[in-house]
Structure formats: C-alpha cells, structure tokens
C-alpha cells in the first residue's frame, strides 16, 4: 500500500492507554494510517524518516487564549507557536471585538485563514464585559448568529460577567446564554468564574457555563470538578498544591493546560503551551499525564474528534522529542508535513496592512494637557478619605484601601502619600468620558506609563507619579495611534507601537518581543514589582477582575457589580 510518509523507530504516545509504545508510523493524505511494527513491510512510502528512538507525541492544543495578548497578528502568532509544538488553537478575539465589534472578529478570522496553525475561534460573549465601560464595538445576539454561519466557530467564548448571570435574570449576558441554549444546544460555553464557590458556582453551571480558566485553589478546583465543570489550568494556577492535587486524584479527564495570555518576549524566549507541559513534569507530574493534558484532554473538551491523538484516521499533527522529561522539541509536523526543525528555523515572512485602513486610525483623542490630570475636590475642606487600588505582585486582582489625603486650593495632594494617579479616557470619540483613581502597593515609584492596551475596553489608560511625565506618555501614545509608552523625568524610556486598533503590531515577532522586553525592564526600573507588569497594568481597567478596577465610567467594585465614587 502506498503511503506518503513512514517514520521508523519512534516511541509513540498512545493516548488511550496513556503510555508510550515502540512503533513505526505511517501517514497518508495528512492523516495517520498505521501505528505498529508487524505490517510495516506491507507499506510503500514516498519518503522515510528515521525516528532514531525519539518520542512522538501529538501536536499540542491550546483551547483558551487571546492572540491579542501577545500584541501581534495571527500570522506572527502562528509563526511563534508552531516552533513550540502547538498545532491547534481556539483563540477568542474579544480584544479586537471590544475595539471593532463583529467586524474585528471577522478580520482576525480572515487574517488567520492561511496560517500553519489551525485556528478555530470562540465567539466573544462579553463585549463589553460590563455595562459600566465604553468600548468601540459590542457583540450581541445577532452578531453571534452571523458568526455561527462562518463555519470556523468552536465555542462561545468566556462568559465574563458572572455577577450578572447570578443576579440579573434580564441582563444581556443571560439573554445571550438563553439564546445559545435554544439555538445552538451543542455549542460549548466557556467560563470566567474567579473565586466563585458553592451555590454561586453551581448557579453558573446551571446557566450553562461549564468551564473555568481563572486562578485556581485546591478547594475551588475540587468544587468545580465535583460539579461537572472542566478546569483549564494556566501557569499562574500551577502551584505545587494544584499539581499535587491533579497527580493524586483521578481527574485526568477534567482538566487541561491553557496559556490564556502570553507576552511576546516570553513566547520567544520561554515558549508557549510546551513550557507548561515542561513545568508540570518538573513539578512531579508524569510526562504521560502532562502530555495528555495538552493534547487529548483539550481536544475532548472542544469536541475535536479528529486530533489530539496518534491513531488511525486522526490528523497527523505531531512532535518529535529527543528528551521526554525536558520536553525538548526537535521537529514539528502539521498534517504529515514538517513545519519546524530545531536546527533550521525559517525566517518569518512579514505581512503588512492585513486589516482595513480604519483599523490604523482608531484613537480619537486630542493631545492632553497637565490640567487634564488635576485631581480636584469641589468641597471646601482640608482633607478627605479616598478609595485606592492596591496592587500586589503575584496576582492581577487588586484590593480596595481607604487613604486620607490633604486638599489645598481644591486640589487633592495624592503625591504626598506615596500614591500614583491613574486616569482613563474614552478614546473612540463616543462620549469623552474620563475617570480618576489612585494606586498603591507594588507599582511604580516614579515616572509614568500610558497604554491603549487596557483590558477589555482598550481606552487610554495612564498611570504615574509625575503629571508632566503622564502628559508626555499619553500624548506619545495618541500620536502613534496606539501603543504603550514609559516615561521618566521628561524622557521616553521605551515605546511599543500598536497601530492596529491600538492593540496589535504588524512588526515581526522578534522585533515586538525585543520592544516588550525593553518596555518591561523600563517599567520595573520605575519600581513596578510584578510577575507580569504589562498584564498588571492593562487589567487595572478590567471590570470583571476583582476587586476594585477603573473604567471611563469610574471605579467598579467588581465582586458587587456596581460603581463606587473615588471619594469615600
């Protein structure tokens, strides 16, 4: 029998038995045909590859991520992750949807059509995430119906406004969930349920939300699995306690690894989903279990019956490893074709102007002045109590603090208490909203940072200890039609240009990674202390991430789902 490719002498990961077997592997028309030793002589291969005893595992599958978090286009993202053994992803482009609505989703899908990595999309379900912010676009029921006709949809993306699901029966989120249950009963629904337990958690599951990818504790993970929820572990949830729990309990079918958000420099320097597999192994997980959690388990969750396994009839996406415990990738194959070789990395082909011209002109803001950053108190008083967001290294959650501040000539003297000012300005030309907040904790001690990459509304967000620096940083971002700028003492230290919708760059991955690395170092030099400074800054405006966040409408007390004033 003629076959396209025969890989001889490999140790093949059998997902059904969760063990490695010695075999030869035949590929025909992009799919696995035969895995075994006995009948290899009956095959006539067009080409033969000597496996040399290496380990063969399925291509990795990441079912929860946002390409925009890496601040690059789908083609650049594909180039970066294929080298890390990731061959299939389920991205949810709710960042582009917040900027451009359903057209942003369709533009991302169009830009990913010819990528080496298979990309099956999640429909953004929470755009905007709440009614307490201004976005450039929104997704409603009619948009979901339109996207379902595209044929490239795998799931309804994460339901983020968990507060509305359990407390507001007539909310937009519940209308969407009811529509999906009725019109698309087999559509997978992804969830975002940080810290929810007991009745509140099970009410989310009752509503149809049956997965969670947020920061896990052992108690929370056990409750989720006991109630039938699928858990997607991202790196920040990979504590030793969590890894021990999944090792010691029979939960292999109830969790997988996902990346969610990966910065460009980390993708280039450390890897992607493969890095989580490697980390799990180093933390004591058997390689077979770690591989299963990045291949077969996510494929089952997303009802992808054609991949995630090395078996007859499955798509021939696979990786060859020379070191199992180190998960050292030598070659990657997509549909039986080699797409990556460790010693022969191909240069990236850069694609420019992939998006409509309006996507490069999305910042509708005039340049700002120092007076725009004055924090005023209209009452005649010498001091007052103010709400402050406390930032802590290790989490994107914040804590609400109350600090008494002096007032002189109507101006709040926030600088004298070692605080930073944060301001967000609506940038779509819709209402001109601006709101102020205050910061303390593990954040910058000098200078300023401005960004249009601010979850999920992506309005202009500026934080700083010096108003002149804040003005300079903000205006540079406005002039560049989007980006992130770091300033100290009137000098621009670092800049990442994001001209596509204010959130993406079309520059090569290597170039964007270098810019992000430089920016991160600059921000840390200003005293910002966090495991992921860019994510910490950008989520200061995310009104579904506990506990106190700031949008252009003002302070949001996330766990209660309501707004509170800056002044206590």
Coordinates of C-alpha atoms in Angstrom, one line a residue:
X1 CA 0.0 0.0 0.0
X2 CA 1.3 3.4 -0.9
X3 CA 1.8 6.0 1.9
X4 CA 3.2 9.5 1.9
X5 CA 5.5 9.2 4.9
X6 CA 6.8 6.4 7.1
X7 CA 8.5 7.3 10.4
X8 CA 10.6 4.4 11.6
X9 CA 11.6 3.5 15.1
X10 CA 9.8 6.0 17.4
X11 CA 8.3 5.8 20.9
X12 CA 4.7 6.8 20.2
X13 CA 2.4 8.2 22.9
X14 CA -0.8 6.2 22.9
X15 CA -3.4 8.5 24.4
X16 CA -5.9 5.7 25.0
X17 CA -3.6 3.8 27.3
X18 CA -1.6 6.9 28.4
X19 CA 1.7 5.2 27.7
X20 CA 4.5 5.0 25.1
X21 CA 4.8 2.1 22.7
X22 CA 7.6 1.3 20.2
X23 CA 6.3 1.5 16.7
X24 CA 6.7 2.7 13.1
X25 CA 4.1 5.3 12.0
X26 CA 2.6 5.7 8.5
X27 CA 0.9 8.9 7.2
X28 CA -1.4 9.1 4.3
X29 CA -3.1 12.2 2.9
X30 CA -2.3 14.2 6.1
X31 CA -3.7 11.6 8.5
X32 CA -2.2 8.7 10.5
X33 CA -2.8 5.4 8.8
X34 CA -0.8 2.8 10.8
X35 CA 1.0 2.7 14.1
X36 CA 2.8 -0.6 14.7
X37 CA 5.7 -2.9 13.8
X38 CA 4.2 -6.1 12.4
X39 CA 2.9 -4.9 9.0
X40 CA 5.3 -2.1 8.1
X41 CA 6.8 -4.2 5.3
X42 CA 3.4 -4.0 3.5
X43 CA 3.7 -0.3 3.1
X44 CA 5.4 1.6 0.2
X45 CA 6.3 5.0 1.5
X46 CA 7.1 8.0 -0.7
X47 CA 9.5 9.2 1.9
X48 CA 11.0 7.7 5.1
X49 CA 12.1 9.4 8.3
X50 CA 14.4 7.7 10.8
X51 CA 12.9 8.4 14.2
X52 CA 16.1 7.2 15.9
X53 CA 14.2 6.2 19.0
X54 CA 12.8 9.6 19.6
X55 CA 9.5 10.3 21.4
X56 CA 6.5 11.1 19.2
X57 CA 3.6 13.0 20.8
X58 CA 0.5 14.7 19.3
X59 CA 0.7 18.3 18.3
X60 CA -0.3 20.5 21.3
X61 CA -3.7 22.0 21.5
X62 CA -4.5 25.3 23.4
X63 CA -8.2 25.9 23.8
X64 CA -8.2 29.1 25.7
X65 CA -6.1 32.1 24.6
X66 CA -6.2 35.6 23.2
X67 CA -3.8 36.3 20.3
X68 CA -4.1 40.0 21.1
X69 CA -2.4 39.4 24.4
X70 CA 0.8 38.8 22.5
X71 CA 0.2 42.1 20.7
X72 CA 0.9 40.5 17.3
X73 CA -1.1 39.4 14.3
X74 CA -2.4 35.8 13.8
X75 CA 0.4 35.1 11.2
X76 CA 3.1 36.2 13.6
X77 CA 1.5 34.3 16.4
X78 CA 1.3 31.1 14.3
X79 CA 5.0 31.5 13.4
X80 CA 5.8 31.7 17.1
X81 CA 3.8 28.9 18.5
X82 CA 4.4 26.3 15.8
X83 CA 8.0 26.3 16.9
X84 CA 6.8 25.3 20.3
X85 CA 4.8 22.3 19.1
X86 CA 1.4 24.0 19.2
X87 CA -0.6 22.9 16.1
X88 CA -4.2 23.8 17.0
X89 CA -5.7 26.7 19.0
X90 CA -9.0 28.1 19.9
X91 CA -8.5 31.9 20.2
X92 CA -11.1 34.2 21.4
X93 CA -10.6 37.7 19.9
X94 CA -12.6 39.7 22.4
X95 CA -9.9 42.4 22.5
X96 CA -10.4 43.2 18.8
X97 CA -14.2 42.8 19.3
X98 CA -14.1 45.5 22.0
X99 CA -12.4 47.8 19.6
X100 CA -14.3 47.0 16.3
X101 CA -17.2 44.7 17.2
X102 CA -18.2 41.8 15.0
X103 CA -16.0 43.2 12.2
X104 CA -13.0 42.9 14.4
X105 CA -13.7 39.2 14.9
X106 CA -14.2 38.6 11.2
X107 CA -10.9 40.4 10.4
X108 CA -9.0 38.2 12.9
X109 CA -10.5 35.1 11.3
X110 CA -9.6 36.3 7.9
X111 CA -6.0 37.1 8.9
X112 CA -5.6 33.6 10.3
X113 CA -7.0 31.7 7.3
X114 CA -3.7 30.8 5.8
X115 CA -1.7 30.2 9.0
X116 CA 0.2 27.0 9.6
X117 CA -1.5 26.5 12.9
X118 CA -5.2 25.6 12.8
X119 CA -7.3 28.3 14.5
X120 CA -10.9 27.6 15.5
X121 CA -12.5 30.6 17.0
X122 CA -14.5 31.3 20.2
X123 CA -17.2 33.9 19.8
X124 CA -16.6 36.8 22.2
X125 CA -19.6 36.6 24.6
X126 CA -18.9 39.5 26.8
X127 CA -18.3 42.6 24.7
X128 CA -18.4 44.9 26.5
X129 CA -17.6 42.8 29.7
X130 CA -20.0 45.0 31.7
X131 CA -22.3 48.0 31.0
X132 CA -20.0 50.2 33.1
X133 CA -17.4 50.9 30.4
X134 CA -17.3 52.4 26.9
X135 CA -16.0 50.3 24.1
X136 CA -15.6 50.8 20.3
X137 CA -17.8 47.8 19.5
X138 CA -20.1 45.2 21.0
X139 CA -21.3 41.7 20.4
X140 CA -25.0 40.9 20.7
X141 CA -27.2 38.0 19.7
X142 CA -27.5 39.0 16.0
X143 CA -23.7 39.1 15.9
X144 CA -23.4 35.6 17.4
X145 CA -25.8 34.3 14.7
X146 CA -23.8 35.9 12.0
X147 CA -20.5 34.4 13.3
X148 CA -22.1 31.0 13.7
X149 CA -22.6 30.9 9.9
X150 CA -18.8 31.3 9.3
X151 CA -18.2 27.6 9.9
X152 CA -15.0 28.3 11.9
X153 CA -16.6 28.6 15.4
X154 CA -15.7 26.1 18.1
X155 CA -17.3 27.6 21.2
X156 CA -18.9 30.6 22.9
X157 CA -16.1 32.4 24.5
X158 CA -15.7 33.0 28.2
X159 CA -18.8 34.4 29.9
X160 CA -17.1 37.1 32.0
X161 CA -19.8 39.0 33.8
X162 CA -20.5 36.3 36.3
X163 CA -22.2 38.8 38.6
X164 CA -25.0 39.4 36.1
X165 CA -25.5 35.7 35.4
X166 CA -26.4 35.0 39.0
X167 CA -28.1 38.3 40.0
X168 CA -29.6 39.9 36.9
X169 CA -32.0 37.5 35.1
X170 CA -32.8 40.0 32.3
X171 CA -29.2 41.0 31.7
X172 CA -27.6 40.9 28.2
X173 CA -25.4 38.0 29.4
X174 CA -28.4 35.9 30.4
X175 CA -30.2 36.8 27.1
X176 CA -27.1 35.5 25.2
X177 CA -26.9 32.3 27.3
X178 CA -30.6 31.6 26.8
X179 CA -30.3 32.2 23.0
X180 CA -27.3 29.9 22.7
X181 CA -29.0 27.1 24.8
X182 CA -32.1 27.3 22.5
X183 CA -30.5 27.9 19.1
X184 CA -27.2 26.1 19.5
X185 CA -27.7 23.5 22.2
X186 CA -24.4 21.6 21.3
X187 CA -22.2 24.7 21.4
X188 CA -19.5 24.6 24.1
X189 CA -19.7 27.6 26.5
X190 CA -16.5 28.8 28.2
X191 CA -16.5 30.5 31.6
X192 CA -14.7 33.0 33.7
X193 CA -15.6 32.5 37.4
X194 CA -12.9 33.7 39.7
X195 CA -13.3 32.7 43.3
X196 CA -16.9 31.6 43.0
X197 CA -17.8 28.6 45.3
X198 CA -20.8 26.7 46.5
X199 CA -24.3 28.0 45.4
X200 CA -22.9 30.8 43.3
X201 CA -20.6 28.5 41.4
X202 CA -23.3 25.9 40.7
X203 CA -25.7 28.6 39.6
X204 CA -23.2 29.4 36.8
X205 CA -23.1 25.8 35.8
X206 CA -26.9 25.6 35.9
X207 CA -26.9 28.6 33.5
X208 CA -24.7 26.6 31.0
X209 CA -21.2 27.8 31.9
X210 CA -19.2 24.6 32.5
X211 CA -15.5 25.6 32.4
X212 CA -13.2 28.0 34.2
X213 CA -9.7 29.1 33.4
X214 CA -9.1 31.7 36.2
X215 CA -6.7 31.5 39.1
X216 CA -7.4 28.2 41.0
X217 CA -7.2 27.0 44.6
X218 CA -7.4 23.3 45.5
X219 CA -10.8 23.9 47.2
X220 CA -12.1 25.8 44.1
X221 CA -10.8 23.2 41.7
X222 CA -12.3 20.3 43.6
X223 CA -15.7 22.0 43.8
X224 CA -15.6 22.7 40.1
X225 CA -14.8 19.2 39.1
X226 CA -17.3 17.7 41.6
X227 CA -20.0 19.8 40.0
X228 CA -19.0 18.8 36.5
X229 CA -17.0 21.8 35.4
X230 CA -13.9 21.4 33.2
X231 CA -10.9 23.3 34.6
X232 CA -8.3 24.9 32.3
X233 CA -5.1 25.5 34.2
X234 CA -3.0 28.4 33.1
X235 CA 0.5 29.0 34.5
X236 CA -0.5 31.1 37.5
X237 CA -2.7 28.2 38.7
X238 CA 0.2 25.8 38.5
X239 CA 1.1 25.9 42.2
X240 CA 2.6 22.8 43.9
X241 CA -0.7 22.3 45.7
X242 CA -2.7 22.2 42.5
X243 CA -0.2 20.0 40.7
X244 CA -0.2 17.6 43.7
X245 CA -4.0 17.5 43.6
X246 CA -4.2 16.5 39.9
X247 CA -1.4 13.9 40.4
X248 CA -3.1 12.3 43.4
X249 CA -6.7 12.4 42.2
X250 CA -8.3 10.8 39.2
X251 CA -9.1 14.0 37.4
X252 CA -7.3 13.5 34.1
X253 CA -10.4 13.9 32.0
X254 CA -11.5 17.0 33.8
X255 CA -8.6 19.5 33.3
X256 CA -6.1 20.6 30.7
X257 CA -3.4 23.3 30.3
X258 CA -4.0 26.6 28.6
X259 CA -2.0 29.8 28.2
X260 CA -4.7 32.5 28.2
X261 CA -2.2 35.4 27.8
X262 CA 1.4 35.2 26.8
X263 CA 3.6 38.3 26.2
X264 CA 5.7 38.4 23.0
X265 CA 9.1 38.3 24.8
X266 CA 8.0 35.3 26.9
X267 CA 6.8 33.5 23.8
X268 CA 10.1 34.0 22.0
X269 CA 12.3 33.3 25.0
X270 CA 10.5 30.7 27.0
X271 CA 7.9 29.1 24.8
X272 CA 4.1 28.6 24.9
X273 CA 1.9 25.6 25.9
X274 CA 5.0 23.4 25.8
X275 CA 6.5 25.4 28.6
X276 CA 3.5 24.5 30.8
X277 CA 4.0 20.8 30.0
X278 CA 7.7 21.1 30.8
X279 CA 6.9 22.9 34.1
X280 CA 4.3 20.3 35.1
X281 CA 6.8 17.5 34.6
X282 CA 9.5 19.3 36.6
X283 CA 6.9 19.7 39.4
X284 CA 6.4 16.0 39.6
X285 CA 3.7 15.1 37.1
X286 CA 4.4 12.1 34.9
X287 CA 5.2 13.1 31.3
X288 CA 2.3 10.9 30.1
X289 CA -0.2 12.9 32.2
X290 CA 1.2 16.2 31.3
X291 CA 1.1 15.4 27.6
X292 CA -2.4 14.2 27.8
X293 CA -3.4 17.5 29.5
X294 CA -2.1 19.4 26.5
X295 CA -3.4 17.2 23.7
X296 CA -6.2 14.6 24.2
X297 CA -7.9 16.4 27.1
X298 CA -8.4 19.8 25.4
X299 CA -9.4 18.1 22.2
X300 CA -12.2 16.2 24.0
X301 CA -13.3 19.4 25.8
X302 CA -13.7 21.1 22.4
X303 CA -15.2 18.0 20.7
X304 CA -12.3 17.8 18.2
X305 CA -12.6 14.2 17.3
X306 CA -10.0 14.4 14.5
X307 CA -7.0 15.4 16.5
X308 CA -5.1 15.3 19.8
X309 CA -4.2 11.6 19.3
X310 CA -1.8 9.5 17.3
X311 CA -4.2 6.9 15.9
X312 CA -5.6 5.8 12.5
X313 CA -7.7 8.4 10.8
X314 CA -6.6 11.3 13.1
X315 CA -4.9 14.4 11.6
X316 CA -1.1 13.8 11.5
X317 CA 0.0 16.7 13.7
X318 CA 2.9 15.5 15.8
X319 CA 6.1 16.5 17.6
X320 CA 9.4 14.6 17.8
X321 CA 11.2 14.9 21.1
X322 CA 14.8 13.9 21.9
X323 CA 14.2 14.3 25.7
X324 CA 10.9 13.4 27.2
X325 CA 11.4 14.8 30.7
X326 CA 12.8 18.1 29.4
X327 CA 10.2 18.1 26.6
X328 CA 12.9 19.1 24.1
X329 CA 11.3 19.6 20.7
X330 CA 13.4 18.7 17.6
X331 CA 10.8 18.6 14.9
X332 CA 7.1 19.6 14.4
X333 CA 4.8 18.2 11.7
X334 CA 1.5 19.5 10.5
X335 CA -0.7 17.1 8.6
X336 CA 2.3 15.0 7.9
X337 CA 4.5 17.9 6.6
X338 CA 7.5 19.2 8.6
X339 CA 6.9 22.8 9.6
X340 CA 9.7 23.2 12.1
X341 CA 13.2 21.8 12.6
X342 CA 15.3 22.8 15.6
X343 CA 18.5 23.4 13.6
X344 CA 16.9 25.0 10.6
X345 CA 14.5 27.7 11.9
X346 CA 13.0 29.7 9.0
X347 CA 12.8 33.5 8.9
X348 CA 9.4 34.9 9.5
X349 CA 7.5 36.2 6.4
X350 CA 6.2 39.6 7.5
X351 CA 2.7 40.6 6.2
X352 CA 1.7 44.2 6.4
X353 CA -1.6 46.1 6.2
X354 CA -3.6 43.0 6.7
X355 CA -6.5 44.9 8.1
X356 CA -8.9 47.7 6.9
X357 CA -7.4 51.2 6.8
X358 CA -9.7 52.4 9.5
X359 CA -8.0 49.9 11.9
X360 CA -4.9 52.1 11.8
X361 CA -6.8 55.3 12.8
X362 CA -8.8 54.2 15.9
X363 CA -7.5 56.7 18.5
X364 CA -10.0 59.6 18.5
X365 CA -8.3 61.8 21.1
X366 CA -6.8 65.2 21.1
X367 CA -3.5 65.7 22.9
X368 CA -3.8 66.1 26.6
X369 CA -2.5 68.9 28.9
X370 CA -1.4 69.0 32.5
X371 CA -4.7 70.4 33.6
X372 CA -6.3 67.2 32.4
X373 CA -4.6 65.3 35.2
X374 CA -5.6 67.5 38.1
X375 CA -7.5 65.6 40.8
X376 CA -9.9 68.1 42.2
X377 CA -12.2 68.2 45.2
X378 CA -15.1 70.6 44.9
X379 CA -15.9 70.8 48.6
X380 CA -14.2 73.3 50.9
X381 CA -12.3 71.0 53.2
X382 CA -8.7 70.4 54.2
X383 CA -8.7 66.6 53.7
X384 CA -10.9 63.7 52.7
X385 CA -10.9 59.9 52.5
X386 CA -10.3 58.3 49.1
X387 CA -10.5 54.8 47.6
X388 CA -7.2 53.4 46.5
X389 CA -6.4 50.3 44.4
X390 CA -3.7 48.2 46.0
X391 CA -1.6 46.2 43.5
X392 CA 0.1 43.0 44.7
X393 CA 2.8 41.1 42.9
X394 CA 1.6 37.6 42.1
X395 CA -2.0 38.5 41.0
X396 CA -3.9 40.8 38.7
X397 CA -6.5 41.2 41.4
X398 CA -6.5 44.4 43.4
X399 CA -7.6 45.3 46.9
X400 CA -9.6 48.3 48.0
X401 CA -7.9 50.6 50.5
X402 CA -9.0 53.9 52.0
X403 CA -6.5 56.7 52.5
X404 CA -7.0 60.2 53.9
X405 CA -5.5 62.9 51.7
X406 CA -4.8 66.5 52.2
X407 CA -6.6 69.1 50.0
X408 CA -5.1 72.5 49.1
X409 CA -6.9 75.1 46.9
X410 CA -9.3 72.4 45.8
X411 CA -6.5 70.0 44.6
X412 CA -6.0 66.6 46.2
X413 CA -2.4 66.1 47.3
X414 CA -2.1 62.4 46.4
X415 CA 1.7 62.7 45.7
X416 CA 2.4 63.4 49.4
X417 CA 1.2 60.0 50.5
X418 CA 3.3 58.0 48.1
X419 CA 0.4 57.2 45.8
X420 CA 0.2 57.1 42.0
X421 CA -2.6 58.6 39.9
X422 CA -4.4 56.6 37.3
X423 CA -6.6 58.1 34.7
X424 CA -8.6 56.5 31.9
X425 CA -10.0 58.4 28.9
X426 CA -12.6 57.1 26.4
X427 CA -10.8 57.0 23.1
X428 CA -13.5 56.1 20.5
X429 CA -15.0 59.6 20.1
X430 CA -18.3 58.5 21.7
X431 CA -18.7 60.4 24.9
X432 CA -15.4 61.9 26.1
X433 CA -15.6 60.2 29.4
X434 CA -12.6 60.4 31.8
X435 CA -12.2 59.0 35.3
X436 CA -9.6 59.0 38.0
X437 CA -8.3 56.5 40.5
X438 CA -5.4 56.1 42.9
X439 CA -2.8 53.3 43.3
X440 CA -0.6 51.9 46.0
X441 CA 1.3 48.7 46.6
X442 CA 3.8 47.0 44.2
X443 CA 3.6 49.6 41.5
X444 CA 5.8 52.4 40.0
X445 CA 7.6 54.7 42.4
X446 CA 8.4 57.4 39.7
X447 CA 7.7 58.3 36.1
X448 CA 4.6 57.4 34.1
X449 CA 3.1 54.8 31.8
X450 CA 0.4 55.2 29.1
X451 CA -1.3 52.5 27.1
X452 CA -4.2 51.9 24.8
X453 CA -3.8 48.2 25.5
X454 CA -6.0 48.1 28.6
X455 CA -8.4 45.2 29.1
X456 CA -11.0 44.9 27.8
X457 CA -12.2 48.3 26.7
X458 CA -8.8 49.4 25.5
X459 CA -9.4 53.0 26.3
X460 CA -6.4 55.2 27.1
X461 CA -5.0 54.3 30.5
X462 CA -2.3 56.5 32.1
X463 CA -0.7 55.9 35.5
X464 CA 2.1 58.0 37.0
X465 CA 3.8 59.7 39.9
X466 CA 4.5 62.9 37.9
X467 CA 1.9 64.8 35.9
X468 CA 4.3 66.1 33.3
X469 CA 5.5 62.6 32.6
X470 CA 1.9 61.4 32.4
X471 CA 1.2 64.1 29.7
X472 CA 4.2 63.1 27.7
X473 CA 3.5 59.4 27.8
X474 CA -0.2 59.9 26.9
X475 CA 0.5 62.2 24.0
X476 CA 3.1 59.9 22.5
X477 CA 0.6 57.0 22.5
X478 CA -2.0 59.2 20.9
X479 CA 0.4 60.4 18.2
X480 CA 1.4 56.8 17.5
X481 CA -2.3 55.7 17.1
X482 CA -1.8 53.3 19.9
X483 CA 0.8 51.6 22.0
X484 CA 2.5 51.5 25.4
X485 CA 4.9 54.3 26.5
X486 CA 7.1 54.5 29.5
X487 CA 8.5 57.9 30.6
X488 CA 10.8 59.2 33.4
X489 CA 11.9 62.8 34.0
X490 CA 10.6 64.1 30.7
X491 CA 12.3 61.3 28.7
X492 CA 10.7 58.4 26.8
X493 CA 12.4 55.3 28.1
X494 CA 10.5 52.7 26.0
X495 CA 7.8 52.5 23.4
X496 CA 5.8 49.7 21.9
X497 CA 3.9 50.9 18.8
X498 CA 0.5 49.2 18.4
X499 CA -1.1 50.8 15.3
X500 CA -3.7 48.1 14.5
X501 CA -6.7 49.1 16.6
X502 CA -4.3 50.4 19.3
X503 CA -3.6 46.8 20.4
X504 CA -1.6 45.0 17.7
X505 CA 1.7 45.3 15.9
X506 CA 2.4 44.0 12.4
X507 CA 6.2 44.0 13.1
X508 CA 8.0 40.6 13.2
X509 CA 7.7 38.6 16.4
X510 CA 11.4 39.1 17.1
X511 CA 11.1 42.9 16.9
X512 CA 7.9 43.1 19.1
X513 CA 9.5 40.7 21.6
X514 CA 12.5 43.0 21.9
X515 CA 10.3 46.0 22.3
X516 CA 8.2 44.3 25.0
X517 CA 11.3 43.1 26.9
X518 CA 12.8 46.6 26.8
X519 CA 9.5 48.1 28.0
X520 CA 9.2 45.6 30.8
X521 CA 12.7 46.4 32.0
X522 CA 11.9 50.2 31.9
X523 CA 8.7 49.8 33.9
X524 CA 10.5 47.7 36.5
X525 CA 13.2 50.3 36.7
X526 CA 10.5 52.7 37.9
X527 CA 9.8 50.5 40.8
X528 CA 6.9 48.4 39.5
X529 CA 7.1 45.0 41.0
X530 CA 5.1 42.3 39.4
X531 CA 5.5 38.9 37.8
X532 CA 3.8 40.3 34.7
X533 CA 3.9 44.1 34.8
X534 CA 2.1 44.7 31.5
X535 CA -0.8 42.4 32.4
X536 CA -1.0 44.0 35.8
X537 CA -1.2 47.5 34.3
X538 CA -3.6 46.6 31.5
X539 CA -6.0 44.8 33.8
X540 CA -6.4 47.9 36.1
X541 CA -9.4 48.7 33.8
X542 CA -10.8 45.1 33.7
X543 CA -14.2 45.4 35.5
X544 CA -14.6 41.6 35.9
X545 CA -11.3 41.0 37.7
X546 CA -11.6 41.5 41.5
X547 CA -11.8 43.6 43.5
X548 CA -11.6 47.4 42.6
X549 CA -11.0 48.5 39.0
X550 CA -11.3 51.7 37.0
X551 CA -13.1 52.3 33.7
X552 CA -14.0 55.5 31.9
X553 CA -17.2 55.4 34.0
X554 CA -15.3 55.4 37.3
X555 CA -14.4 52.9 40.0
X556 CA -16.1 49.4 39.7
X557 CA -16.4 47.3 42.8
X558 CA -16.2 44.0 40.9
X559 CA -17.5 41.5 43.4
X560 CA -20.7 43.5 43.9
X561 CA -21.1 44.5 40.3
X562 CA -21.6 48.2 41.0
X563 CA -19.9 51.6 40.8
X564 CA -18.4 53.4 43.8
X565 CA -17.1 57.0 44.0
X566 CA -13.4 57.9 44.3
X567 CA -14.1 59.8 47.4
X568 CA -15.4 57.6 50.2

